[in-house]
Amino acid sequence: MHALATFEDDALLDLIKADNRIAFNEIYSRYWDRLYATAFHHLKDSTAAEEIVQDAFITIWQKRHDLHIESLSKYLAAMIRYAVYRRMAREQQRQQHQLSAGGLNPAVTDAKDVDHKLLLEIVDKLSCELPEKCRLVFRANKLYDQPLEDVARELNISRKTAEAHLTKALKVIRLNLGKAFHFFSWFL
């Protein structure tokens, strides 16, 4: 066991920003297995899962000087989740193109999975328009599945305040999501 194994993620991130490769290797060792398992669970393809995890760590290293990460585990999980969604969407498009070229209909269940992932991306983008506290509460609770009590504690606000922020965020997201669907329905 080396000295950095006892460091918190925040301290390791500070060292990574200072170009410390040993700290980067510690983060890599700490999270690689968990991230790979998540990617593999969704993709059922070991090569694709490895590529996604490797790309995430390459991005962390390349952007180390500009990163502002509150929770490394949540940040990495989100990176993997979005990379998996993008990979699934590309694969779905490729399959649809191949099937339509051969005169076959694309698989409906795969299309529903991709539609669900794309909907999550739309909701995530809509959450960017929320006021800061609303956005933080909404993302932590709804996108990262963090209990509302934990969110309130991390943001140093009461549970009632966190509930109010979440209620406001959900109203805004629902309203904007409805507008987005209405807009897209014109093109379908």
XYZ file of C-alpha atoms in Angstrom:
188
model
C 0.000 0.000 0.000
C 1.470 3.319 -0.988
C 1.107 6.679 0.767
C -1.583 8.109 -1.541
C -4.007 5.245 -0.902
C -5.195 7.006 2.265
C -5.815 10.353 0.539
C -9.343 11.600 -0.064
C -10.456 12.119 -3.665
C -10.305 15.916 -3.317
C -6.670 15.802 -2.234
C -5.826 13.463 -5.104
C -7.567 15.786 -7.563
C -5.474 18.687 -6.290
C -2.344 16.613 -6.863
C -3.534 15.629 -10.347
C -4.026 19.312 -11.189
C -0.370 19.715 -10.210
C 0.542 17.000 -12.783
C 1.097 14.250 -10.215
C 0.872 10.963 -12.134
C 1.006 8.860 -8.969
C -2.191 10.559 -7.727
C -3.765 9.931 -11.133
C -2.789 6.246 -10.919
C -4.390 6.065 -7.460
C -7.673 7.485 -8.799
C -7.454 5.084 -11.738
C -6.918 2.090 -9.429
C -9.633 3.244 -7.068
C -12.373 3.608 -9.684
C -11.496 1.527 -12.758
C -13.190 -1.733 -11.686
C -16.415 -0.032 -10.611
C -16.664 2.060 -13.797
C -15.863 -0.922 -15.999
C -18.574 -2.985 -14.273
C -21.116 -0.227 -14.886
C -20.207 0.133 -18.561
C -20.123 -3.627 -19.118
C -23.482 -4.082 -17.375
C -25.139 -1.833 -19.948
C -23.148 -2.704 -23.054
C -22.438 -6.427 -22.531
C -19.235 -5.825 -24.510
C -15.920 -5.950 -22.646
C -13.938 -4.134 -25.344
C -16.453 -1.277 -25.561
C -16.633 -1.040 -21.755
C -12.835 -0.863 -21.488
C -12.680 1.832 -24.188
C -15.278 3.962 -22.435
C -13.500 3.752 -19.087
C -10.105 4.423 -20.662
C -11.517 7.438 -22.525
C -12.970 8.799 -19.281
C -9.600 8.630 -17.550
C -7.816 10.108 -20.561
C -10.279 13.007 -20.452
C -9.654 13.503 -16.723
C -5.904 13.672 -17.325
C -6.158 15.916 -20.385
C -8.527 18.371 -18.678
C -6.959 18.137 -15.228
C -6.061 21.827 -15.065
C -9.592 22.997 -15.891
C -11.718 20.527 -13.931
C -13.922 21.708 -11.068
C -15.293 18.509 -9.552
C -17.415 18.457 -6.407
C -17.717 14.680 -6.131
C -15.294 12.572 -8.150
C -17.314 9.366 -7.852
C -20.477 11.077 -9.144
C -18.550 12.888 -11.875
C -16.961 9.679 -13.130
C -20.270 7.800 -12.930
C -21.938 10.523 -15.014
C -19.095 10.435 -17.558
C -19.512 6.685 -17.958
C -23.296 6.880 -18.091
C -23.279 9.488 -20.875
C -20.552 7.662 -22.790
C -22.612 4.469 -22.611
C -25.718 6.334 -23.816
C -23.815 7.875 -26.710
C -22.332 4.493 -27.654
C -25.767 2.848 -27.515
C -27.281 5.621 -29.643
C -24.505 5.295 -32.255
C -24.910 1.516 -32.275
C -28.678 1.878 -32.654
C -28.213 4.277 -35.576
C -25.746 1.912 -37.191
C -28.148 -1.016 -36.793
C -31.061 0.992 -38.133
C -29.003 2.018 -41.135
C -27.953 -1.583 -41.807
C -31.469 -2.915 -41.321
C -33.112 -0.243 -43.437
C -30.552 -0.867 -46.186
C -31.575 -4.533 -46.076
C -35.307 -3.728 -46.020
C -35.844 -4.894 -42.407
C -37.479 -3.019 -39.531
C -35.224 -1.998 -36.608
C -35.768 -3.676 -33.252
C -38.393 -1.745 -31.293
C -36.984 -2.546 -27.851
C -33.548 -1.204 -28.763
C -35.139 1.985 -30.072
C -37.053 2.399 -26.811
C -33.821 2.010 -24.816
C -32.103 4.656 -26.905
C -35.158 6.936 -26.677
C -35.051 6.599 -22.889
C -31.348 7.502 -22.821
C -31.908 10.484 -25.091
C -34.773 11.646 -22.872
C -32.414 11.552 -19.886
C -29.925 13.682 -21.818
C -32.669 16.198 -22.647
C -33.700 16.372 -18.986
C -30.063 16.873 -17.997
C -29.695 19.724 -20.506
C -32.946 21.319 -19.314
C -31.663 21.191 -15.745
C -28.791 23.464 -16.804
C -31.326 26.292 -17.114
C -32.410 26.012 -13.471
C -31.184 28.381 -10.742
C -28.033 27.016 -9.122
C -29.520 25.535 -5.916
C -32.476 24.048 -7.793
C -30.096 22.523 -10.331
C -27.834 21.058 -7.654
C -30.745 19.550 -5.709
C -32.443 18.203 -8.848
C -29.313 16.622 -10.326
C -28.148 15.097 -7.056
C -31.565 13.658 -6.212
C -33.025 12.733 -9.590
C -30.026 12.112 -11.847
C -27.555 10.733 -9.296
C -30.155 9.015 -7.043
C -28.859 10.700 -3.914
C -31.333 10.814 -0.990
C -32.804 14.273 -0.392
C -31.524 14.283 3.208
C -27.953 13.812 1.944
C -28.402 16.537 -0.666
C -29.669 18.968 1.977
C -26.761 18.125 4.268
C -24.159 18.549 1.473
C -25.623 21.905 0.425
C -25.988 23.002 4.055
C -29.717 23.661 3.691
C -32.752 22.280 5.495
C -34.679 19.323 4.100
C -37.703 21.615 3.602
C -35.579 24.011 1.532
C -34.223 21.094 -0.496
C -37.814 19.890 -1.065
C -38.834 23.377 -2.200
C -35.908 23.524 -4.640
C -36.766 20.064 -5.963
C -40.446 20.954 -6.391
C -39.524 24.117 -8.293
C -37.027 22.224 -10.452
C -39.546 19.510 -11.304
C -42.155 22.100 -12.324
C -39.673 23.879 -14.597
C -38.384 20.615 -16.099
C -41.926 19.341 -16.750
C -42.958 22.619 -18.352
C -39.867 22.783 -20.581
C -40.053 19.084 -21.393
C -43.658 19.552 -22.495
C -42.622 22.455 -24.714
C -39.770 20.384 -26.173
C -42.112 17.495 -26.997
C -44.636 19.874 -28.529
C -41.856 21.382 -30.669
C -40.570 17.967 -31.785
C -44.074 16.688 -32.549
C -44.255 19.203 -35.406
C -41.409 17.369 -37.096
C -42.626 13.823 -36.565
